[in-house]
mmCIF file of C-alpha atoms in Angstrom:
data_model
loop_
_atom_site.group_PDB
_atom_site.id
_atom_site.type_symbol
_atom_site.label_atom_id
_atom_site.label_comp_id
_atom_site.label_asym_id
_atom_site.label_seq_id
_atom_site.Cartn_x
_atom_site.Cartn_y
_atom_site.Cartn_z
ATOM 1 C CA MET S 743 14.972 24.355 47.188
ATOM 2 C CA GLU S 744 13.849 27.578 45.055
ATOM 3 C CA SER S 745 17.382 26.887 43.646
ATOM 4 C CA ASN S 746 16.377 22.436 42.239
ATOM 5 C CA ALA S 747 12.972 25.037 41.272
ATOM 6 C CA SER S 748 14.802 27.119 39.232
ATOM 7 C CA GLN S 749 17.371 24.542 37.242
ATOM 8 C CA ASP S 750 13.797 22.129 37.129
ATOM 9 C CA GLU S 751 12.769 25.354 35.555
ATOM 10 C CA LEU S 752 15.353 26.207 33.365
ATOM 11 C CA ILE S 753 15.813 22.129 31.878
ATOM 12 C CA ILE S 754 12.334 22.081 31.294
ATOM 13 C CA GLN S 755 12.278 25.239 28.972
ATOM 14 C CA GLN S 756 15.739 24.199 27.250
ATOM 15 C CA HIS S 757 13.807 20.255 26.166
ATOM 16 C CA ARG S 758 10.842 22.570 24.349
ATOM 17 C CA GLU S 759 13.341 24.436 22.795
ATOM 18 C CA ILE S 760 14.988 21.771 21.440
ATOM 19 C CA GLU S 761 11.309 20.434 19.831
ATOM 20 C CA ARG S 762 10.302 23.122 18.816
ATOM 21 C CA GLU S 763 13.735 23.078 16.910
ATOM 22 C CA ILE S 764 13.453 19.214 15.778
ATOM 23 C CA SER S 765 9.620 20.288 14.799
ATOM 24 C CA ASP S 766 10.631 23.528 12.670
ATOM 25 C CA THR S 767 12.289 21.455 10.564
ATOM 26 C CA ILE S 768 9.929 18.844 9.903
ATOM 27 C CA LYS S 769 7.392 20.179 7.079
ATOM 28 C CA LEU S 770 3.566 20.573 7.963
ATOM 29 C CA ILE S 771 2.769 17.595 5.444
ATOM 30 C CA GLY S 772 5.638 15.164 3.890
ATOM 31 C CA GLU S 773 5.715 14.078 1.043
ATOM 32 C CA LYS S 774 3.739 10.058 0.324
ATOM 33 C CA GLU S 775 6.684 7.838 0.868
ATOM 34 C CA ASN S 776 6.380 3.986 1.196
ATOM 35 C CA LEU S 777 5.658 2.853 4.192
ATOM 36 C CA SER S 778 9.029 -0.080 4.237
ATOM 37 C CA THR S 779 10.448 3.458 5.345
ATOM 38 C CA LEU S 780 8.756 3.035 9.009
ATOM 39 C CA LYS S 781 11.710 -0.001 9.129
ATOM 40 C CA ASN S 782 14.360 2.168 9.201
ATOM 41 C CA GLU S 783 13.215 3.544 12.583
ATOM 42 C CA TYR S 784 12.938 1.109 14.620
ATOM 43 C CA ILE S 785 15.816 -1.055 13.029
ATOM 44 C CA ASN S 786 17.367 -2.616 16.713
ATOM 45 C CA ASP S 787 13.536 -3.085 17.851
ATOM 46 C CA PRO S 788 12.254 -6.557 17.100
ATOM 47 C CA VAL S 789 8.591 -5.646 18.173
ATOM 48 C CA TYR S 790 7.439 -2.405 16.250
ATOM 49 C CA GLN S 791 9.453 -4.317 13.150
ATOM 50 C CA LYS S 792 6.933 -6.804 13.114
ATOM 51 C CA LYS S 793 4.328 -4.702 13.554
ATOM 52 C CA ILE S 794 4.808 -2.463 10.416
ATOM 53 C CA LEU S 795 5.476 -5.949 8.584
ATOM 54 C CA ASP S 796 1.483 -5.781 9.759
ATOM 55 C CA LEU S 797 1.343 -2.818 8.621
ATOM 56 C CA CYS S 798 2.587 -3.122 5.599
ATOM 57 C CA ASN S 799 0.636 -6.027 4.074
ATOM 58 C CA LYS S 800 -2.458 -3.403 4.621
ATOM 59 C CA TYR S 801 -0.509 -0.200 3.524
ATOM 60 C CA GLU S 802 1.242 0.850 1.319
ATOM 61 C CA ASN S 803 2.150 4.400 1.975
ATOM 62 C CA ILE S 804 2.614 7.354 4.516
ATOM 63 C CA ARG S 805 2.603 10.419 4.944
ATOM 64 C CA ARG S 806 4.166 12.410 7.609
ATOM 65 C CA THR S 807 2.961 15.919 9.397
ATOM 66 C CA ARG S 808 4.422 18.326 11.807
ATOM 67 C CA PRO S 809 5.066 16.394 15.394
ATOM 68 C CA ASP S 810 3.771 19.728 16.822
ATOM 69 C CA GLY S 811 0.762 18.932 19.123
ATOM 70 C CA ASN S 812 -1.927 19.445 16.371
ATOM 71 C CA CYS S 813 -1.149 16.286 14.308
ATOM 72 C CA PHE S 814 -4.461 14.709 14.170
ATOM 73 C CA PHE S 815 -6.372 17.851 13.015
ATOM 74 C CA ARG S 816 -3.676 18.543 10.335
ATOM 75 C CA ALA S 817 -3.408 14.862 9.414
ATOM 76 C CA PHE S 818 -7.410 14.637 9.652
ATOM 77 C CA GLY S 819 -7.840 17.701 7.339
ATOM 78 C CA PHE S 820 -4.989 16.976 4.300
ATOM 79 C CA ALA S 821 -6.423 13.495 4.542
ATOM 80 C CA TYR S 822 -10.163 14.100 3.726
ATOM 81 C CA LEU S 823 -9.893 16.562 1.353
ATOM 82 C CA GLU S 824 -7.701 14.896 -0.456
ATOM 83 C CA HIS S 825 -9.478 11.559 -0.487
ATOM 84 C CA LEU S 826 -12.074 13.949 -1.814
ATOM 85 C CA LEU S 827 -10.529 14.884 -5.268
ATOM 86 C CA ASP S 828 -12.341 12.415 -7.275
ATOM 87 C CA LYS S 829 -15.084 12.850 -4.860
ATOM 88 C CA LYS S 830 -17.699 14.754 -6.381
ATOM 89 C CA ASP S 831 -20.780 13.490 -4.276
ATOM 90 C CA GLN S 832 -18.818 13.005 -1.900
ATOM 91 C CA TYR S 833 -17.495 16.971 -1.306
ATOM 92 C CA GLU S 834 -20.641 18.760 -2.356
ATOM 93 C CA ARG S 835 -22.053 17.319 1.104
ATOM 94 C CA PHE S 836 -18.970 18.113 3.377
ATOM 95 C CA ARG S 837 -19.152 21.676 1.359
ATOM 96 C CA GLU S 838 -22.360 22.560 2.352
ATOM 97 C CA LEU S 839 -21.999 21.021 5.346
ATOM 98 C CA ALA S 840 -18.741 22.988 5.796
ATOM 99 C CA GLU S 841 -20.523 26.530 4.871
ATOM 100 C CA LYS S 842 -23.492 25.997 7.276
ATOM 101 C CA SER S 843 -20.965 25.306 9.821
ATOM 102 C CA LYS S 844 -20.287 28.705 10.937
ATOM 103 C CA ASP S 845 -24.353 29.573 11.234
ATOM 104 C CA GLN S 846 -23.915 26.549 13.966
ATOM 105 C CA LEU S 847 -20.892 27.902 15.683
ATOM 106 C CA ILE S 848 -21.897 31.259 16.571
ATOM 107 C CA ALA S 849 -25.408 29.763 17.690
ATOM 108 C CA LEU S 850 -22.971 27.911 20.720
ATOM 109 C CA ARG S 851 -22.000 31.504 21.112
ATOM 110 C CA PHE S 852 -18.206 31.485 19.574
ATOM 111 C CA PRO S 853 -17.401 34.875 18.375
ATOM 112 C CA LYS S 854 -18.657 35.628 15.073
ATOM 113 C CA PHE S 855 -15.842 38.601 14.479
ATOM 114 C CA THR S 856 -13.314 35.993 14.765
ATOM 115 C CA LEU S 857 -15.248 32.696 13.851
ATOM 116 C CA GLU S 858 -15.549 34.452 9.843
ATOM 117 C CA ASP S 859 -12.319 34.621 9.765
ATOM 118 C CA PHE S 860 -10.934 31.044 10.337
ATOM 119 C CA HIS S 861 -14.521 30.444 8.806
ATOM 120 C CA ASP S 862 -13.610 32.133 4.925
ATOM 121 C CA VAL S 863 -9.980 30.658 4.958
ATOM 122 C CA PHE S 864 -11.432 27.768 5.528
ATOM 123 C CA MET S 865 -13.657 27.323 2.681
ATOM 124 C CA GLU S 866 -11.220 28.421 0.932
ATOM 125 C CA VAL S 867 -9.049 25.386 1.339
ATOM 126 C CA VAL S 868 -12.585 23.835 1.248
ATOM 127 C CA ASN S 869 -12.837 25.332 -2.569
ATOM 128 C CA ALA S 870 -9.350 25.374 -3.698
ATOM 129 C CA VAL S 871 -10.220 21.244 -4.267
ATOM 130 C CA GLY S 872 -13.061 20.991 -5.792
ATOM 131 C CA GLU S 873 -12.172 20.701 -9.433
ATOM 132 C CA GLY S 874 -10.917 17.747 -8.773
ATOM 133 C CA GLY S 875 -7.202 17.069 -10.903
ATOM 134 C CA GLU S 876 -3.342 17.038 -10.425
ATOM 135 C CA GLU S 877 -3.410 20.895 -10.480
ATOM 136 C CA ARG S 878 -5.865 20.899 -7.098
ATOM 137 C CA MET S 879 -3.680 17.699 -5.099
ATOM 138 C CA SER S 880 -0.579 20.546 -5.827
ATOM 139 C CA GLU S 881 -3.025 22.876 -4.440
ATOM 140 C CA LEU S 882 -3.750 21.732 -1.765
ATOM 141 C CA TYR S 883 -0.010 20.419 -0.894
ATOM 142 C CA ARG S 884 0.719 24.474 -1.523
ATOM 143 C CA MET S 885 -1.766 25.632 1.375
ATOM 144 C CA PHE S 886 -1.571 22.927 3.922
ATOM 145 C CA ASN S 887 2.239 23.973 4.189
ATOM 146 C CA GLU S 888 2.127 27.282 4.181
ATOM 147 C CA GLN S 889 1.578 27.843 7.949
ATOM 148 C CA GLY S 890 -1.678 30.695 7.653
ATOM 149 C CA TYR S 891 -3.847 28.542 6.277
ATOM 150 C CA SER S 892 -2.400 25.179 7.654
ATOM 151 C CA ASP S 893 -3.031 26.261 11.480
ATOM 152 C CA TYR S 894 -6.361 28.355 9.882
ATOM 153 C CA VAL S 895 -7.921 25.076 8.846
ATOM 154 C CA VAL S 896 -6.914 23.601 12.116
ATOM 155 C CA VAL S 897 -8.359 25.848 14.503
ATOM 156 C CA TYR S 898 -11.279 25.589 12.713
ATOM 157 C CA LEU S 899 -11.773 22.576 13.381
ATOM 158 C CA ARG S 900 -10.903 22.295 16.435
ATOM 159 C CA LEU S 901 -14.050 24.711 16.922
ATOM 160 C CA ILE S 902 -16.075 22.199 15.288
ATOM 161 C CA ALA S 903 -14.645 19.432 17.826
ATOM 162 C CA SER S 904 -15.552 21.489 20.278
ATOM 163 C CA ALA S 905 -19.077 22.660 19.138
ATOM 164 C CA HIS S 906 -20.330 18.887 18.608
ATOM 165 C CA LEU S 907 -18.902 17.876 22.287
ATOM 166 C CA GLN S 908 -21.037 21.032 23.897
ATOM 167 C CA GLU S 909 -24.250 20.069 21.963
ATOM 168 C CA LYS S 910 -23.917 16.312 23.225
ATOM 169 C CA ALA S 911 -22.399 17.203 26.371
ATOM 170 C CA GLU S 912 -24.630 15.266 28.392
ATOM 171 C CA PHE S 913 -23.087 11.925 25.983
ATOM 172 C CA TYR S 914 -20.044 13.217 27.055
ATOM 173 C CA GLN S 915 -19.368 14.366 30.333
ATOM 174 C CA ASN S 916 -19.111 10.569 31.201
ATOM 175 C CA PHE S 917 -15.936 10.376 29.560
ATOM 176 C CA ILE S 918 -14.703 13.811 30.766
ATOM 177 C CA GLU S 919 -11.980 13.079 34.143
ATOM 178 C CA GLY S 920 -11.759 15.323 36.982
ATOM 179 C CA ASN S 921 -14.162 17.754 37.902
ATOM 180 C CA ARG S 922 -14.466 19.514 34.876
ATOM 181 C CA THR S 923 -16.960 20.854 32.789
ATOM 182 C CA VAL S 924 -17.696 19.426 29.491
ATOM 183 C CA ILE S 925 -17.327 23.555 28.501
ATOM 184 C CA ASP S 926 -14.162 23.290 30.811
ATOM 185 C CA PHE S 927 -12.566 20.777 28.596
ATOM 186 C CA CYS S 928 -13.164 22.105 25.661
ATOM 187 C CA HIS S 929 -11.488 25.217 26.797
ATOM 188 C CA GLN S 930 -8.405 23.390 28.051
ATOM 189 C CA GLU S 931 -8.005 20.611 25.737
ATOM 190 C CA VAL S 932 -9.798 20.847 22.124
ATOM 191 C CA GLU S 933 -9.413 24.949 20.942
ATOM 192 C CA PRO S 934 -5.866 25.541 21.869
ATOM 193 C CA MET S 935 -3.169 24.963 19.700
ATOM 194 C CA TYR S 936 -0.377 22.853 20.035
ATOM 195 C CA LYS S 937 -2.828 20.137 22.525
ATOM 196 C CA GLU S 938 -2.398 17.013 22.067
ATOM 197 C CA SER S 939 -5.694 14.579 20.616
ATOM 198 C CA ASP S 940 -7.380 11.350 22.571
ATOM 199 C CA HIS S 941 -10.317 9.182 21.750
ATOM 200 C CA ILE S 942 -12.733 11.904 22.035
ATOM 201 C CA HIS S 943 -11.361 13.786 20.072
ATOM 202 C CA ILE S 944 -11.445 11.865 17.227
ATOM 203 C CA ILE S 945 -15.079 10.597 18.212
ATOM 204 C CA ALA S 946 -16.302 14.442 17.983
ATOM 205 C CA LEU S 947 -14.782 15.358 14.938
ATOM 206 C CA SER S 948 -15.730 12.206 13.200
ATOM 207 C CA SER S 949 -19.556 12.880 14.627
ATOM 208 C CA ALA S 950 -19.714 15.817 13.898
ATOM 209 C CA LEU S 951 -18.970 15.632 10.217
ATOM 210 C CA ASP S 952 -19.985 12.032 9.098
ATOM 211 C CA VAL S 953 -16.587 11.423 8.139
ATOM 212 C CA GLY S 954 -15.078 7.803 9.055
ATOM 213 C CA ILE S 955 -12.002 7.739 10.775
ATOM 214 C CA ARG S 956 -9.430 4.647 11.092
ATOM 215 C CA VAL S 957 -6.565 4.714 13.236
ATOM 216 C CA ARG S 958 -4.240 1.723 13.490
ATOM 217 C CA TYR S 959 -2.424 2.437 17.173
ATOM 218 C CA MET S 960 1.042 0.894 16.534
ATOM 219 C CA ASP S 961 2.432 0.036 20.263
ATOM 220 C CA ARG S 962 3.963 -2.358 22.450
ATOM 221 C CA GLY S 963 1.197 -4.517 23.268
ATOM 222 C CA ASP S 964 0.951 -8.327 22.588
ATOM 223 C CA GLY S 965 0.879 -9.734 19.558
ATOM 224 C CA SER S 966 2.551 -8.221 16.314
ATOM 225 C CA GLU S 967 -1.153 -7.048 15.005
ATOM 226 C CA VAL S 968 -1.540 -3.543 14.707
ATOM 227 C CA ILE S 969 -4.462 -2.675 15.616
ATOM 228 C CA ALA S 970 -7.628 -1.014 14.173
ATOM 229 C CA HIS S 971 -10.389 2.222 15.943
ATOM 230 C CA ASP S 972 -12.928 2.664 14.075
ATOM 231 C CA PHE S 973 -14.606 6.071 14.598
ATOM 232 C CA PRO S 974 -17.640 6.409 14.826
ATOM 233 C CA GLU S 975 -18.118 2.642 15.370
ATOM 234 C CA GLY S 976 -19.151 0.452 12.597
ATOM 235 C CA THR S 977 -18.494 3.564 9.832
ATOM 236 C CA ALA S 978 -17.094 3.275 6.857
ATOM 237 C CA PRO S 979 -13.429 4.390 7.069
ATOM 238 C CA ARG S 980 -11.751 7.351 4.682
ATOM 239 C CA VAL S 981 -9.527 8.312 6.369
ATOM 240 C CA HIS S 982 -7.024 6.027 7.740
ATOM 241 C CA LEU S 983 -3.922 7.032 10.205
ATOM 242 C CA LEU S 984 -1.059 5.968 12.476
ATOM 243 C CA TYR S 985 -1.052 6.556 16.083
ATOM 244 C CA ARG S 986 2.497 5.906 17.547
ATOM 245 C CA PRO S 987 2.755 7.430 21.418
ATOM 246 C CA GLY S 988 1.484 11.681 21.253
ATOM 247 C CA HIS S 989 1.299 11.709 17.942
ATOM 248 C CA TYR S 990 -0.257 10.346 14.271
ATOM 249 C CA ASP S 991 0.661 9.915 10.515
ATOM 250 C CA ILE S 992 -1.556 9.624 7.501
ATOM 251 C CA LEU S 993 -1.350 6.092 5.960
ATOM 252 C CA TYR S 994 -2.790 5.307 2.016
ATOM 253 C CA GLU S 995 -5.022 2.089 1.956
ATOM 254 C CA LYS S 996 -2.415 -1.012 -1.055
ATOM 255 C CA ASN S 997 -6.539 -1.385 -2.310
ATOM 256 C CA PRO S 998 -8.276 1.818 -1.137
ATOM 257 C CA SER S 999 -12.539 2.133 -1.148
ATOM 258 C CA SER S 1000 -14.846 4.274 -2.637
#
């Protein structure tokens, strides 16, 4: 019995190593590609082929992210900062909110010493967007593909989401399964790196930053349409993401709104 358990553990470990090797060959944030490239991934899959056709009617491009459990936060961070490159008023609002967020996190008893490091790097990336233009786009892309910068942005966005959940704990407690408190959930599922994101993470981050996110869910559900969910509900989306089971990539509309 013990031998079988050891064998199972070894198989799981090997599987994780294979996943890590595959993941490490993929950029943290990829180049922008034509959305039609998705068709090649599902060449013998008529269900997904129909759904990709529906997506292609609404979106022009896709930007892939590394499938490492951080893809939602990384995709959101890059996509929203990219959106702000030529939106001066929106950028200034977000920059002010980002600057003040450190004090809010400290007030919620996040450790000041480590928090300051994450906040400093986060603001360095946010400030890099400030001037706009093509050069800033290249700098944003470079930073998001440097593990140090990119992971610090992910960590800080996770902390912002966690803080929002804790501030509104009475409301969010209704959505947490089992006997866990909101704080337990944050410590176990939101703050740690490589933990995958679900609706509650998206609602928390979009609400905390007051940024609309539209997620298109590509699954094997009925019909050929890729269903959209907006977070928070009724908000104009600034960021568009494609969700395939366990993974988020960035989408670009054919006729983007402001």
